[in-house]
Coordinates of C-alpha atoms and ligand atoms in Angstrom, one line a residue:
M1 CA -34.8 145.8 31.2
Q2 CA -31.3 143.9 31.8
S3 CA -30.8 141.9 28.7
Y4 CA -28.7 138.8 28.2
K5 CA -26.8 137.6 24.6
I6 CA -26.9 133.8 24.5
A7 CA -25.4 131.6 22.0
A8 CA -27.1 128.7 21.5
I9 CA -25.5 125.7 20.0
P10 CA -27.7 122.4 20.0
A11 CA -25.4 120.5 17.8
D12 CA -26.1 116.9 17.6
G13 CA -28.5 113.8 18.5
I14 CA -30.8 115.1 21.3
G15 CA -28.9 118.1 21.8
P16 CA -31.7 120.3 19.7
E17 CA -34.6 118.6 21.3
V18 CA -33.1 119.5 25.0
I19 CA -32.1 123.0 23.9
D20 CA -35.6 123.8 22.6
A21 CA -37.0 122.8 25.7
G22 CA -34.5 124.8 27.8
L23 CA -34.9 128.0 26.2
A24 CA -38.8 127.6 26.7
V25 CA -38.0 127.1 30.1
L26 CA -35.6 129.9 30.5
E27 CA -38.1 132.3 28.4
A28 CA -40.5 131.7 31.1
V29 CA -38.0 132.5 34.1
A30 CA -36.9 135.7 32.5
A31 CA -40.7 136.7 31.9
R32 CA -41.2 136.1 35.5
E33 CA -38.1 137.7 37.0
G34 CA -38.3 140.8 34.3
F35 CA -35.1 140.2 32.4
A36 CA -34.9 139.4 28.8
L37 CA -32.7 137.0 26.9
E38 CA -31.4 137.5 23.4
V39 CA -30.7 134.0 21.8
T40 CA -28.4 133.5 18.6
R41 CA -28.7 130.0 17.3
F42 CA -25.5 128.4 15.8
D43 CA -26.1 125.4 13.4
W44 CA -22.6 124.1 14.0
G45 CA -21.9 120.0 14.8
S46 CA -21.5 117.0 12.8
D47 CA -24.4 117.8 9.9
Y48 CA -22.0 120.9 9.8
Y49 CA -19.2 118.7 9.6
K50 CA -20.5 116.7 6.6
Q51 CA -21.2 119.7 4.5
H52 CA -18.3 121.7 5.6
G53 CA -15.4 119.4 6.5
E54 CA -15.4 121.1 9.9
M55 CA -17.4 121.0 12.8
M56 CA -17.6 125.0 12.9
P57 CA -16.2 127.5 10.9
A58 CA -12.4 128.2 11.7
D59 CA -13.6 131.6 13.3
G60 CA -16.3 130.2 15.1
P61 CA -15.2 131.2 18.5
E62 CA -14.8 134.7 17.3
H63 CA -18.7 134.7 16.5
L64 CA -19.2 133.5 20.5
K65 CA -17.2 136.2 22.2
G66 CA -19.8 139.1 22.3
H67 CA -22.4 137.0 24.1
D68 CA -22.8 136.5 28.0
A69 CA -22.9 132.8 28.0
I70 CA -22.9 129.9 25.6
Y71 CA -25.8 127.4 26.0
F72 CA -24.6 124.0 24.2
G73 CA -26.6 120.6 23.6
A74 CA -24.3 117.7 22.7
V75 CA -21.9 116.5 20.4
G76 CA -21.2 113.2 18.9
A77 CA -22.6 111.3 15.8
P78 CA -22.4 107.5 14.9
D79 CA -20.9 108.2 11.6
V80 CA -18.3 110.7 12.8
P81 CA -15.5 109.6 15.1
D82 CA -15.6 110.7 18.7
H83 CA -12.4 112.3 18.6
I84 CA -12.9 114.5 15.7
T85 CA -16.4 115.7 17.0
L86 CA -15.0 116.5 20.4
W87 CA -11.7 118.1 19.5
G88 CA -13.7 120.0 16.4
L89 CA -16.5 121.8 18.6
R90 CA -16.3 121.5 22.5
L91 CA -13.0 121.3 23.2
P92 CA -11.9 124.3 21.2
I93 CA -14.1 126.2 23.0
C94 CA -13.6 125.2 26.6
Q95 CA -9.8 125.5 26.0
G96 CA -9.9 128.4 23.7
F97 CA -11.9 130.5 26.1
D98 CA -9.8 129.1 29.0
Q99 CA -13.0 127.7 30.9
Y100 CA -10.9 126.3 33.5
A101 CA -13.5 125.2 36.2
N102 CA -15.9 122.6 35.4
V103 CA -18.6 122.7 37.7
R104 CA -20.7 119.3 38.2
P105 CA -23.7 119.8 41.0
T106 CA -25.0 116.3 41.7
R107 CA -28.1 115.6 44.1
I108 CA -30.9 113.2 43.9
L109 CA -33.8 115.2 43.0
P110 CA -37.4 114.2 44.7
G111 CA -39.0 111.8 42.8
I112 CA -36.0 110.0 41.3
K113 CA -35.1 106.6 42.5
A114 CA -31.1 106.4 43.2
P115 CA -30.0 103.1 43.4
L116 CA -28.1 103.3 46.8
A117 CA -30.0 101.4 49.7
G118 CA -31.3 103.9 52.1
V119 CA -29.7 106.9 50.5
G120 CA -32.1 109.4 49.3
P121 CA -32.4 113.5 48.8
G122 CA -30.4 115.2 51.3
D123 CA -27.6 112.4 51.8
L124 CA -25.9 113.0 48.5
D125 CA -25.5 116.6 48.0
W126 CA -22.2 117.1 46.0
V127 CA -20.6 119.5 43.7
I128 CA -17.5 118.0 41.6
V129 CA -15.1 120.8 40.4
R130 CA -13.3 119.4 37.4
E131 CA -9.9 121.0 36.0
N132 CA -10.8 121.9 32.7
S133 CA -7.9 123.2 30.8
E134 CA -4.9 120.7 31.4
G135 CA -4.1 117.7 32.9
E136 CA -5.1 114.5 30.7
Y137 CA -6.8 116.5 28.1
S138 CA -3.9 118.9 27.3
G139 CA -4.0 117.2 23.8
H140 CA 0.1 116.8 24.0
G141 CA 1.6 113.9 22.8
G142 CA 1.9 111.9 19.2
R143 CA 2.5 108.6 17.5
A144 CA 5.4 107.4 15.9
H145 CA 5.9 104.3 13.3
R146 CA 2.2 104.3 13.0
G147 CA 1.0 100.5 12.2
L148 CA 4.2 98.9 12.5
P149 CA 5.0 96.5 15.3
E150 CA 7.2 99.1 16.9
E151 CA 4.3 101.9 16.8
V152 CA 4.7 104.0 19.8
A153 CA 1.9 106.5 21.2
T154 CA 2.2 108.9 24.0
E155 CA -0.6 111.2 25.9
V156 CA 1.2 113.4 28.2
S157 CA -0.8 114.7 31.3
I158 CA 0.4 118.4 31.6
F159 CA 0.3 119.8 35.1
T160 CA 0.8 123.7 35.8
R161 CA 1.2 125.5 38.9
V162 CA -0.6 128.2 37.4
G163 CA -3.4 125.7 36.3
V164 CA -3.7 123.8 39.8
T165 CA -3.5 127.0 41.9
R166 CA -6.4 128.5 40.2
I167 CA -8.7 125.5 40.1
M168 CA -7.7 124.9 43.9
R169 CA -8.8 128.5 44.6
Y170 CA -11.8 128.3 42.9
A171 CA -12.9 124.7 44.6
F172 CA -11.9 126.1 47.9
A173 CA -14.1 128.9 47.4
L174 CA -17.0 127.2 46.3
A175 CA -16.6 124.9 49.5
Q176 CA -16.6 127.9 51.5
S177 CA -19.6 129.4 50.1
R178 CA -21.5 126.2 50.8
P179 CA -23.2 125.5 54.1
R180 CA -20.8 122.7 55.1
K181 CA -17.7 124.3 54.0
L182 CA -16.1 121.0 53.2
L183 CA -13.6 120.1 50.5
T184 CA -12.2 116.6 49.3
V185 CA -9.0 116.9 47.0
V186 CA -8.9 113.7 44.9
T187 CA -5.4 112.5 43.5
K188 CA -3.4 109.7 42.8
S189 CA -0.4 110.8 44.2
N190 CA 0.9 107.3 45.5
A191 CA 1.5 106.0 42.1
Q192 CA 2.1 109.5 40.0
R193 CA 4.8 111.1 41.9
F194 CA 5.1 114.4 40.0
G195 CA 1.9 116.1 38.9
M196 CA -0.2 114.5 41.6
V197 CA 2.3 115.1 44.2
M198 CA 2.3 118.8 43.1
W199 CA -1.6 118.9 43.4
D200 CA -1.4 117.9 47.3
E201 CA 1.6 120.2 48.0
I202 CA -0.7 123.1 46.0
A203 CA -3.7 121.9 48.0
A204 CA -2.1 122.4 51.1
E205 CA -0.8 126.0 50.5
V206 CA -4.3 127.1 49.1
A207 CA -6.0 126.0 52.1
K208 CA -4.3 128.3 54.5
E209 CA -6.2 131.2 52.3
F210 CA -9.2 129.6 53.5
P211 CA -9.0 128.5 57.5
D212 CA -12.6 128.0 57.6
V213 CA -12.9 125.4 54.9
T214 CA -12.5 121.3 56.2
W215 CA -10.5 119.5 53.6
D216 CA -9.2 116.0 53.1
K217 CA -7.6 114.4 50.5
M218 CA -8.5 110.9 48.8
L219 CA -6.7 108.7 46.1
V220 CA -9.1 108.2 43.3
D221 CA -9.6 104.7 43.6
A222 CA -10.6 105.0 47.2
M223 CA -12.8 107.8 46.4
T224 CA -15.2 105.6 44.4
V225 CA -15.7 103.6 47.3
R226 CA -16.2 106.5 49.9
M227 CA -18.8 107.7 47.1
V228 CA -20.6 104.5 47.2
K229 CA -20.4 103.5 51.1
N230 CA -20.6 107.1 52.8
P231 CA -22.1 109.7 50.3
Q232 CA -22.9 111.7 53.4
S233 CA -19.3 112.5 54.2
L234 CA -18.8 114.3 50.9
D235 CA -19.6 117.9 49.9
T236 CA -17.4 120.1 47.5
I237 CA -14.7 117.7 45.3
V238 CA -12.0 118.7 43.2
A239 CA -9.9 116.5 40.9
T240 CA -8.3 116.5 37.6
N241 CA -9.9 116.4 34.1
L242 CA -9.8 112.5 33.8
H243 CA -10.3 111.8 37.6
A244 CA -13.2 114.0 37.7
D245 CA -14.6 112.9 34.5
I246 CA -14.9 109.4 35.6
L247 CA -16.2 110.2 39.3
S248 CA -18.6 112.8 37.8
D249 CA -20.4 109.6 35.7
L250 CA -20.1 107.6 39.2
A251 CA -22.0 110.5 40.9
G252 CA -24.7 111.0 38.3
A253 CA -25.4 107.0 38.3
L254 CA -25.7 107.1 42.2
A255 CA -27.8 110.1 41.8
G256 CA -30.3 108.1 40.0
S257 CA -29.3 109.0 36.0
L258 CA -27.1 110.5 33.9
G259 CA -30.1 112.4 32.2
V260 CA -30.2 114.9 34.8
A261 CA -26.9 115.6 35.5
P262 CA -25.7 119.2 34.3
T263 CA -22.3 120.8 33.9
A264 CA -20.8 124.4 33.8
N265 CA -17.6 125.4 31.9
I266 CA -16.8 128.6 33.8
D267 CA -14.0 131.1 33.1
P268 CA -13.9 132.4 36.6
E269 CA -12.3 135.8 35.5
R270 CA -15.1 136.4 32.9
R271 CA -12.7 137.5 29.8
F272 CA -14.7 135.0 27.8
P273 CA -18.2 133.7 27.6
S274 CA -18.9 130.6 29.9
M275 CA -20.6 127.4 28.6
F276 CA -23.3 125.4 30.0
E277 CA -24.4 122.1 28.8
P278 CA -26.0 118.6 30.2
I279 CA -23.6 116.0 30.6
H280 CA -25.8 113.1 28.9
G281 CA -24.5 113.3 25.2
S282 CA -26.1 113.2 21.8
A283 CA -28.3 109.6 22.7
F284 CA -28.5 108.8 18.9
D285 CA -30.7 105.9 20.0
I286 CA -34.1 108.1 21.1
V287 CA -33.5 110.9 18.5
G288 CA -36.8 112.3 17.2
K289 CA -38.8 109.9 19.9
G290 CA -39.7 113.0 21.9
I291 CA -38.5 111.3 25.0
A292 CA -35.2 112.9 25.8
N293 CA -34.8 114.1 29.4
P294 CA -34.6 117.8 29.6
V295 CA -33.8 118.4 33.3
A296 CA -30.1 118.2 33.0
S297 CA -30.6 121.1 30.3
F298 CA -33.0 122.7 32.8
W299 CA -30.2 122.4 35.7
T300 CA -27.5 123.6 33.8
A301 CA -29.8 126.7 32.4
A302 CA -30.2 127.5 36.3
Q303 CA -26.2 127.4 36.5
M304 CA -26.2 129.8 33.5
L305 CA -28.6 132.0 35.3
E306 CA -26.6 131.8 38.6
H307 CA -23.4 132.8 36.7
L308 CA -25.5 135.7 34.8
G309 CA -25.9 137.3 38.3
Q310 CA -29.8 136.4 38.3
P311 CA -29.6 134.0 41.5
A312 CA -33.4 134.2 42.0
A313 CA -34.3 133.4 38.8
A314 CA -31.7 130.2 39.2
T315 CA -33.5 129.2 42.5
R316 CA -36.8 129.7 41.0
L317 CA -35.8 127.5 37.8
M318 CA -34.7 124.7 40.0
A319 CA -37.7 124.7 42.4
A320 CA -39.8 124.3 39.6
V321 CA -37.9 121.2 38.1
E322 CA -37.8 120.0 41.8
Q323 CA -41.8 120.1 42.0
V324 CA -42.2 118.6 38.6
C325 CA -39.9 115.8 39.3
A326 CA -41.5 115.4 42.8
A327 CA -44.8 115.1 41.0
G328 CA -43.9 112.3 39.2
I329 CA -43.6 114.0 35.7
L330 CA -40.3 112.1 34.2
T331 CA -39.4 110.9 31.1
P332 CA -38.8 106.8 30.6
D333 CA -34.9 107.1 31.4
V334 CA -35.6 107.9 34.9
G335 CA -38.9 105.6 35.3
G336 CA -41.5 107.8 34.2
T337 CA -43.8 108.1 31.1
S338 CA -44.0 111.5 30.2
T339 CA -42.5 113.1 26.9
T340 CA -39.8 115.9 26.8
Q341 CA -42.8 118.4 25.9
E342 CA -44.9 117.3 28.7
V343 CA -41.8 117.6 31.4
T344 CA -41.3 121.1 29.5
D345 CA -44.9 122.3 29.9
A346 CA -45.0 121.2 33.6
V347 CA -41.8 123.2 34.4
V348 CA -43.0 126.2 32.6
E349 CA -46.1 126.2 34.4
A350 CA -44.4 125.5 37.8
V351 CA -42.1 128.3 36.8
R352 CA -45.2 130.8 36.3
G353 CA -46.8 129.5 39.3
A354 CA -46.7 131.5 42.5
N355 CA -45.2 129.0 44.7
A356 CA -42.0 128.2 42.6
Ligands
IPM1 C1 -17.9 114.5 29.8 C2 -17.7 113.7 28.5 C3 -16.7 114.4 27.6 C4 -15.4 114.5 28.4 C5 -16.6 113.3 26.5 C6 -18.0 113.3 25.6 C7 -15.1 113.5 25.7 O1 -17.7 112.5 29.0 O2 -18.3 115.8 29.6 O3 -17.9 114.2 30.9 O4 -14.7 113.5 28.7 O5 -14.9 115.6 28.9
MG2 MG1 -17.7 112.2 31.1

């Protein structure tokens, strides 16, 4: 029987609750589809930091390398600075494993109320491709004259031809694989004359390799308007690390809740394991209440199954999730009264059922 090695890093806040829920659902899907998952848990995160002074051991990534995928919960704790949690765990994995394509599907799931009037399931079906290795998150910069009136700080965005070309190819290929074959390239090339103009130029070059993909360009500010006013006109979207970070929050809100939004940090060349996580973060205000929404962790699990080469399992899982949402079995953040456990049990049930 085909077996996959999964590294689970539940980490902080509601991360362990939604990862446990996701693993239960994944077990059910694997049993139904006839493959096995061998899960190893890593207790890294903010609690680990408080004991050891680091978010994960220095050789942490070495421990992950032999796995087929990483299933990640959330990082962030009220009593540890955000830049420590982020740069201590998540970004070293994303950047160290060169997971340069961050893929964020957004759809309005049946049963979930979306905020735009007259916009329901089918009107909003996007995939945002976020450049995940450079740009505004390159970590280049510094501070001088700290605390003095003349203090200076720089935060340098790095754009490389290699980096932009590879994400553009990924985005065009993804757009090509979707029925509408439609890509929107987002920049801010009116104001930022170097990196962003290079994005536009490389997009035009790569477009020639994909003659069947229809593509257009948007400035990021105008893009926010189009997402709200004309969501039907968009399909696949590619943007820089920071632009796509912002647009994907807007996308999540327009689809009804960030609580259901998934993300996949992909190394398309498969040199390293890719990492799958919900977008929502650690949500400390609801930890231990049993009401965390597990749908984002299910959806990202479906992305993981797709990446592992189990597309039928991914389809089965998403069908089960949609069936449960449509039946109104929802957590309070999306207007329901169900618990994490009840939603999980219902999805497991649907996965086992004949129709899912
Ligand atoms: C996301 C998040 C992170 C990011 C935060 C937690 C730093 O907002 O995955 O979108 O900006 O990358
Ligand atoms: Mg974000």
